[in-house]
Amino acid sequence: MSQAGFSYWEKETFFMKTDYLIVGSGIVGLNAAITLKHRFPDARVVVLEQGMVPTGASTRNAGFACFGSISELEDDLNQSTVDDILSLVEKRWAGLQRLLGRVGTQKMNFLNLGGYELFRKEDQSSFATCSESLGFWNQKIDGITGMKDTYVLADEQIRTFGFQGIDHLILNRAEGQIHTGKMMAALLDIAIDSGVRIFNGATVDQIQSHGSGVDIQLTDGKQFRSAKVLVATNGFAKRLMPELAVTPARNQVLITKPVADLKVKGTFHYDKGYYYFRNVGNRILFGGGRNLSPQEEMTDAFGTTNLIQNRLVELMEQVILPDTSFEVDMWWSGILGVGDIKRPIVKLVDDHVAVAVRMGGMGVAIGSLIGEEGADLISI
């Protein structure tokens, strides 16, 4: 194996053959690495990350601790059975509990403020379907959350929040919000304290299995060798494995400067989850709109577009903060991994390589559990 660019000391200390190598230091990758290190304390566990910090969706999401709004569940019935939907909801809920247990609620500012779904006048048909199915979904999902009536009507809150043009609200009482940055910083600390070694700025170009393990080629010409490899790059997975049924999807996000006397508290979904917003203290974070230009937003390139920016600002002015002055402080985008079905891909590619990708925009919820499942696949 070529070790071009390494000194003897580097090769013998940092770059000797590893037992487990994880590509991607997002929620899935870090949880897989932590799981492996806890399971095999003497094993060499290495994580490679292309960015200075975890790059993709894990540090760029909205910080929703959610598992499915009513309209999303109803929409999923068009392509999945009730049992399949409930199985996925159960995984999301279990993943959230693992995340909360591993990181702790205080370290990631977890607040159980509830999650609301908004319905405008033009959404009357959708609201009628969702309201009529509340009893059905509560009967199924209460057993997962341990709550009575997980979903309830909450129209009385419309005036409290100050929304305009909203006819109905449905509350998910089990939903909460987190501080995404603090969550990821805590996971990184746990991984490092466990003895996991993380290399940033390490972009993988090629993965090649052979009889005794795997060679991992970086874009700068350096190379790693590992007995087992897990690819956990979600929306970027096709760069390494074009055959995977995962498509990148860009989500654009804004956050306002502080808003005086902000009434909005909680997490909020609109239009089957294509739009989402929440308070971050006394700011509003608002993202989504990729359904406005689905082909253009099927990309793993970060960036923003005038079409979606204008629509997000318009909805802020008309619905979320009517008659309230606000100023956008920042814009950014994140890259999701989606597919024709919402179930993640967790499978062996060969005897030495596995993948754990396609979180479908639910990485905060399901990522911890999927990381553990990926670790299970490559455990010796």
Coordinates of C-alpha atoms in Angstrom, one line a residue:
M1 CA 0.0 0.0 0.0
S2 CA 1.3 3.4 -0.9
Q3 CA 1.9 5.7 2.0
A4 CA 2.9 8.8 -0.1
G5 CA 3.0 11.9 2.1
F6 CA 3.3 10.1 5.4
S7 CA 6.3 10.2 7.7
Y8 CA 7.3 7.1 9.5
W9 CA 6.0 8.6 12.8
E10 CA 2.6 9.5 11.2
K11 CA 2.3 6.0 9.6
E12 CA 3.1 4.2 12.9
T13 CA 0.9 6.5 15.0
F14 CA -2.1 7.9 13.0
F15 CA -2.3 5.9 9.8
M16 CA -1.6 2.3 10.6
K17 CA -4.2 -0.2 9.6
T18 CA -7.5 0.3 11.4
D19 CA -10.1 -2.2 12.5
Y20 CA -13.1 -0.1 11.6
L21 CA -13.2 3.0 9.4
I22 CA -16.3 5.2 9.1
V23 CA -16.8 7.6 6.2
G24 CA -18.8 10.6 7.4
S25 CA -18.9 12.2 10.9
G26 CA -22.5 13.1 11.0
I27 CA -25.1 11.7 13.4
V28 CA -25.0 8.2 11.8
G29 CA -21.2 8.0 11.5
L30 CA -20.4 9.2 15.0
N31 CA -23.0 6.9 16.6
A32 CA -21.6 4.0 14.6
A33 CA -18.1 4.9 15.7
I34 CA -19.1 5.3 19.4
T35 CA -21.0 2.0 19.3
L36 CA -18.0 0.1 17.9
K37 CA -15.6 1.7 20.4
H38 CA -17.8 0.9 23.3
R39 CA -18.3 -2.7 22.0
F40 CA -14.6 -3.2 21.2
P41 CA -12.5 -0.9 23.4
D42 CA -9.2 -2.2 22.0
A43 CA -10.2 -1.7 18.4
R44 CA -8.8 1.1 16.2
V45 CA -11.9 3.1 15.1
V46 CA -11.3 5.9 12.6
V47 CA -13.8 8.5 11.2
L48 CA -13.0 10.4 8.0
E49 CA -14.8 13.7 7.4
Q50 CA -14.5 15.9 4.3
G51 CA -15.3 19.1 6.1
M52 CA -13.9 21.1 8.9
V53 CA -17.0 20.1 10.8
P54 CA -19.6 17.4 9.9
T55 CA -20.7 18.5 6.5
G56 CA -24.1 17.8 4.9
A57 CA -27.3 17.8 7.0
S58 CA -26.1 17.0 10.6
T59 CA -24.9 20.5 11.4
R60 CA -27.3 22.3 8.9
N61 CA -30.7 21.0 9.9
A62 CA -33.5 22.9 11.7
G63 CA -33.1 21.0 15.0
F64 CA -36.4 19.3 15.0
A65 CA -36.8 16.3 17.3
C66 CA -39.8 15.0 15.3
F67 CA -41.0 11.6 13.9
G68 CA -43.9 12.4 11.6
S69 CA -46.8 14.9 11.3
I70 CA -50.3 13.7 10.6
S71 CA -50.4 14.8 7.0
E72 CA -47.0 13.1 6.4
L73 CA -48.4 9.9 7.8
E74 CA -51.5 10.2 5.6
D75 CA -49.4 10.9 2.6
D76 CA -47.2 7.9 3.3
L77 CA -50.2 5.7 2.9
N78 CA -50.0 6.3 -0.8
Q79 CA -46.9 4.2 -1.1
S80 CA -46.6 2.2 2.2
T81 CA -48.7 0.0 4.4
V82 CA -49.8 1.1 7.9
D83 CA -47.4 -1.6 9.4
D84 CA -44.5 -0.2 7.4
I85 CA -45.3 3.4 8.4
L86 CA -45.5 2.4 12.1
S87 CA -42.3 0.4 11.9
L88 CA -40.5 3.5 10.6
V89 CA -42.1 5.8 13.2
E90 CA -41.0 3.3 15.9
K91 CA -37.4 3.5 14.6
R92 CA -37.5 7.3 14.6
W93 CA -38.8 7.4 18.1
A94 CA -36.3 4.8 19.3
G95 CA -33.6 6.8 17.6
L96 CA -34.6 10.0 19.4
Q97 CA -34.6 8.2 22.8
R98 CA -31.0 6.9 22.1
L99 CA -29.9 10.4 21.1
L100 CA -31.4 11.9 24.2
G101 CA -29.9 9.2 26.3
R102 CA -26.4 9.4 24.8
V103 CA -26.0 13.2 24.7
G104 CA -28.4 14.3 27.4
T105 CA -31.2 16.9 27.2
Q106 CA -29.3 19.8 28.7
K107 CA -26.2 19.5 26.5
M108 CA -28.3 19.9 23.3
N109 CA -30.9 22.3 24.7
F110 CA -33.8 19.9 24.2
L111 CA -37.1 21.6 24.8
N112 CA -40.4 19.6 24.5
L113 CA -42.5 22.5 23.2
G114 CA -44.6 20.4 20.9
G115 CA -44.8 20.3 17.1
Y116 CA -47.6 21.9 15.2
E117 CA -48.9 21.3 11.7
L118 CA -50.5 24.4 9.9
F119 CA -53.5 24.2 7.6
R120 CA -54.6 27.2 5.5
K121 CA -58.0 27.6 3.9
E122 CA -56.8 25.9 0.7
D123 CA -55.7 22.9 2.8
Q124 CA -59.3 22.2 4.0
S125 CA -59.5 18.8 2.3
S126 CA -56.1 17.7 3.8
F127 CA -57.2 19.0 7.2
A128 CA -60.5 17.1 7.0
T129 CA -58.6 13.9 6.2
C130 CA -56.1 14.4 9.0
S131 CA -58.6 15.4 11.7
E132 CA -60.8 12.4 10.9
S133 CA -57.8 10.1 11.3
L134 CA -56.6 11.5 14.6
G135 CA -58.2 8.7 16.6
F136 CA -56.8 6.0 14.3
W137 CA -53.2 7.3 14.4
N138 CA -53.3 8.0 18.2
Q139 CA -54.4 4.4 18.7
K140 CA -51.4 3.2 16.8
I141 CA -48.8 5.7 17.9
D142 CA -49.6 6.2 21.6
G143 CA -48.2 2.8 22.2
I144 CA -44.9 4.0 20.7
T145 CA -44.6 7.4 22.5
G146 CA -46.2 6.2 25.7
M147 CA -48.5 9.2 25.6
K148 CA -52.3 9.4 25.5
D149 CA -53.5 11.3 22.5
T150 CA -50.1 12.1 20.9
Y151 CA -51.9 14.2 18.3
V152 CA -54.6 16.8 19.2
L153 CA -56.4 19.7 17.6
A154 CA -55.0 23.0 18.7
D155 CA -56.9 25.7 16.8
E156 CA -57.0 27.9 20.0
Q157 CA -53.3 28.4 19.6
I158 CA -53.5 30.2 16.3
R159 CA -54.2 33.6 17.9
T160 CA -51.6 32.9 20.6
F161 CA -48.9 32.5 18.0
G162 CA -50.1 35.5 15.9
F163 CA -50.4 33.6 12.7
Q164 CA -52.4 35.0 9.8
G165 CA -54.3 33.0 7.2
I166 CA -54.1 29.7 9.2
D167 CA -57.5 28.0 9.8
H168 CA -56.4 25.0 11.8
L169 CA -53.5 23.5 13.9
I170 CA -52.8 19.9 14.8
L171 CA -50.4 19.5 17.7
N172 CA -47.9 16.6 18.1
R173 CA -47.4 16.7 21.9
A174 CA -44.3 14.4 21.7
E175 CA -42.2 16.6 19.4
G176 CA -39.4 18.9 20.6
Q177 CA -36.5 21.1 19.4
I178 CA -32.8 20.9 19.9
H179 CA -29.7 23.0 19.3
T180 CA -28.1 21.2 16.4
G181 CA -24.6 22.6 16.9
K182 CA -24.5 21.7 20.5
M183 CA -25.8 18.2 19.7
M184 CA -23.0 17.5 17.2
A185 CA -20.3 19.1 19.4
A186 CA -21.4 16.7 22.2
L187 CA -21.3 13.7 19.9
L188 CA -17.9 14.6 18.7
D189 CA -16.7 15.0 22.4
I190 CA -18.2 11.6 23.2
A191 CA -16.5 9.9 20.2
I192 CA -13.1 11.5 21.0
D193 CA -13.4 10.6 24.7
S194 CA -14.2 7.1 23.7
G195 CA -10.9 6.8 21.8
V196 CA -12.3 7.3 18.3
R197 CA -9.9 9.1 16.0
I198 CA -11.4 11.7 13.7
F199 CA -9.7 13.2 10.6
N200 CA -11.2 16.3 9.1
G201 CA -10.5 17.6 5.6
A202 CA -10.3 13.9 4.4
T203 CA -12.3 13.5 1.3
V204 CA -12.6 9.9 0.2
D205 CA -12.2 9.3 -3.6
Q206 CA -12.4 5.5 -3.8
I207 CA -13.1 2.4 -1.7
Q208 CA -11.6 -0.9 -2.9
S209 CA -12.2 -4.2 -1.1
H210 CA -9.7 -7.0 -1.3
G211 CA -9.1 -10.3 0.4
S212 CA -7.7 -8.9 3.6
G213 CA -9.7 -5.7 4.0
V214 CA -10.3 -2.4 2.3
D215 CA -8.1 0.3 0.8
I216 CA -9.5 3.9 1.1
Q217 CA -8.1 6.4 -1.3
L218 CA -8.3 10.1 -0.5
T219 CA -8.5 12.9 -3.1
D220 CA -5.1 14.2 -1.9
G221 CA -3.4 10.8 -2.8
K222 CA -3.1 9.5 0.8
Q223 CA -4.5 6.1 1.6
F224 CA -6.0 4.3 4.6
R225 CA -6.4 0.5 5.1
S226 CA -9.1 -1.0 7.2
A227 CA -10.5 -4.4 8.0
K228 CA -14.1 -3.0 7.8
V229 CA -15.7 0.2 6.4
L230 CA -19.0 1.8 6.9
V231 CA -20.1 4.5 4.4
A232 CA -22.4 7.0 6.3
T233 CA -22.3 10.0 4.0
N234 CA -26.1 10.2 3.4
G235 CA -26.8 12.7 0.6
F236 CA -23.2 12.4 -0.7
A237 CA -23.3 8.6 -0.9
K238 CA -23.7 8.5 -4.7
R239 CA -20.2 10.1 -5.1
L240 CA -18.7 6.9 -3.8
M241 CA -21.4 4.4 -4.8
P242 CA -23.4 5.6 -7.8
E243 CA -25.6 2.4 -7.8
L244 CA -27.2 3.3 -4.4
A245 CA -30.9 4.3 -4.6
V246 CA -30.3 7.6 -2.7
T247 CA -30.7 11.1 -4.2
P248 CA -29.3 14.3 -2.7
A249 CA -31.8 16.9 -1.9
R250 CA -30.9 20.5 -0.9
N251 CA -32.9 22.4 1.7
Q252 CA -32.5 26.1 2.0
V253 CA -32.9 27.8 5.4
L254 CA -33.0 31.3 6.9
I255 CA -32.8 32.6 10.4
T256 CA -33.9 36.1 11.4
K257 CA -32.3 38.6 13.7
P258 CA -34.0 38.7 17.2
V259 CA -37.7 39.7 16.9
A260 CA -39.2 41.8 19.7
D261 CA -42.0 40.1 21.7
L262 CA -41.9 36.9 19.6
K263 CA -45.0 34.8 20.2
V264 CA -43.9 31.7 18.3
K265 CA -42.7 28.9 20.5
G266 CA -42.3 25.3 19.3
T267 CA -41.7 23.5 16.0
F268 CA -44.0 23.9 13.0
H269 CA -44.7 22.0 9.8
Y270 CA -46.6 23.1 6.7
D271 CA -47.5 21.5 3.3
K272 CA -46.6 17.8 4.3
G273 CA -43.4 18.9 5.9
Y274 CA -42.0 20.7 2.8
Y275 CA -41.9 23.9 4.9
Y276 CA -40.8 24.0 8.5
F277 CA -40.1 26.7 11.1
R278 CA -39.4 27.1 14.8
N279 CA -38.2 29.7 17.3
V280 CA -34.5 29.8 18.3
G281 CA -34.9 31.9 21.4
N282 CA -36.4 35.1 20.0
R283 CA -35.5 34.4 16.4
I284 CA -37.4 32.5 13.7
L285 CA -35.6 29.7 11.7
F286 CA -37.5 28.9 8.5
G287 CA -36.6 26.4 5.8
G288 CA -37.9 24.2 3.0
G289 CA -39.5 24.9 -0.3
R290 CA -37.6 22.4 -2.4
N291 CA -40.9 21.2 -3.9
L292 CA -41.0 24.5 -5.8
S293 CA -38.1 23.4 -7.9
P294 CA -37.6 19.7 -7.3
Q295 CA -35.2 19.0 -10.1
E296 CA -32.9 21.9 -9.4
E297 CA -32.9 21.0 -5.7
M298 CA -31.8 17.4 -6.3
T299 CA -28.2 18.4 -5.9
D300 CA -25.3 17.9 -3.4
A301 CA -24.0 21.4 -4.1
F302 CA -24.6 23.9 -1.3
G303 CA -26.2 27.2 -2.2
T304 CA -29.5 29.2 -2.3
T305 CA -31.8 30.3 -5.1
N306 CA -33.9 33.5 -5.5
L307 CA -37.1 31.4 -6.1
I308 CA -37.0 29.7 -2.8
Q309 CA -35.6 32.6 -0.9
N310 CA -38.4 34.8 -2.1
R311 CA -41.0 32.3 -1.2
L312 CA -39.7 31.8 2.3
V313 CA -39.6 35.5 2.9
E314 CA -43.1 35.9 1.5
L315 CA -44.5 33.2 3.9
M316 CA -42.7 34.9 6.8
E317 CA -44.4 38.2 5.9
Q318 CA -47.9 36.8 5.2
V319 CA -48.3 33.9 7.6
I320 CA -45.6 33.6 10.4
L321 CA -44.9 37.2 11.3
P322 CA -47.7 39.3 9.8
D323 CA -47.5 43.0 10.6
T324 CA -44.2 42.4 12.3
S325 CA -40.9 43.8 11.1
F326 CA -38.1 41.3 10.8
E327 CA -34.7 41.1 9.2
V328 CA -33.0 38.0 7.8
D329 CA -29.7 37.4 9.6
M330 CA -28.3 34.4 7.7
W331 CA -29.0 31.9 4.9
W332 CA -27.6 28.5 4.4
S333 CA -28.4 25.1 2.9
G334 CA -28.1 21.4 3.9
I335 CA -28.0 18.3 1.8
L336 CA -30.4 15.5 2.6
G337 CA -30.4 11.9 1.3
V338 CA -33.8 10.9 0.0
G339 CA -35.3 8.1 -2.2
D340 CA -38.6 6.7 -3.6
I341 CA -39.2 5.2 -0.2
K342 CA -38.4 6.7 3.2
R343 CA -36.8 3.7 4.8
P344 CA -33.0 4.1 5.2
I345 CA -30.6 1.9 3.3
V346 CA -28.6 -0.1 5.8
K347 CA -26.9 -3.1 4.1
L348 CA -23.7 -4.9 3.4
V349 CA -22.1 -4.1 0.0
D350 CA -19.6 -6.9 0.3
D351 CA -17.8 -8.8 3.1
H352 CA -15.9 -5.7 4.2
V353 CA -18.0 -2.7 3.3
A354 CA -21.5 -1.6 4.5
V355 CA -23.6 1.5 4.0
A356 CA -26.0 3.4 6.3
V357 CA -27.6 6.2 4.3
R358 CA -30.9 7.8 3.1
M359 CA -32.2 9.4 6.3
G360 CA -35.0 11.1 4.3
G361 CA -34.8 14.3 6.3
M362 CA -35.2 12.5 9.6
G363 CA -31.6 12.2 10.6
V364 CA -32.0 13.8 14.0
A365 CA -34.6 11.2 14.8
I366 CA -33.4 8.1 13.2
G367 CA -29.7 8.7 12.9
S368 CA -28.5 7.3 16.2
L369 CA -30.4 4.0 15.7
I370 CA -29.2 3.7 12.1
G371 CA -25.6 4.3 13.2
E372 CA -25.9 1.4 15.6
E373 CA -27.4 -0.8 12.9
G374 CA -24.5 0.1 10.6
A375 CA -22.1 -0.8 13.4
D376 CA -23.8 -4.2 13.8
L377 CA -23.2 -5.0 10.1
I378 CA -19.5 -4.5 10.2
S379 CA -18.8 -5.9 13.7
I380 CA -16.3 -8.7 13.6

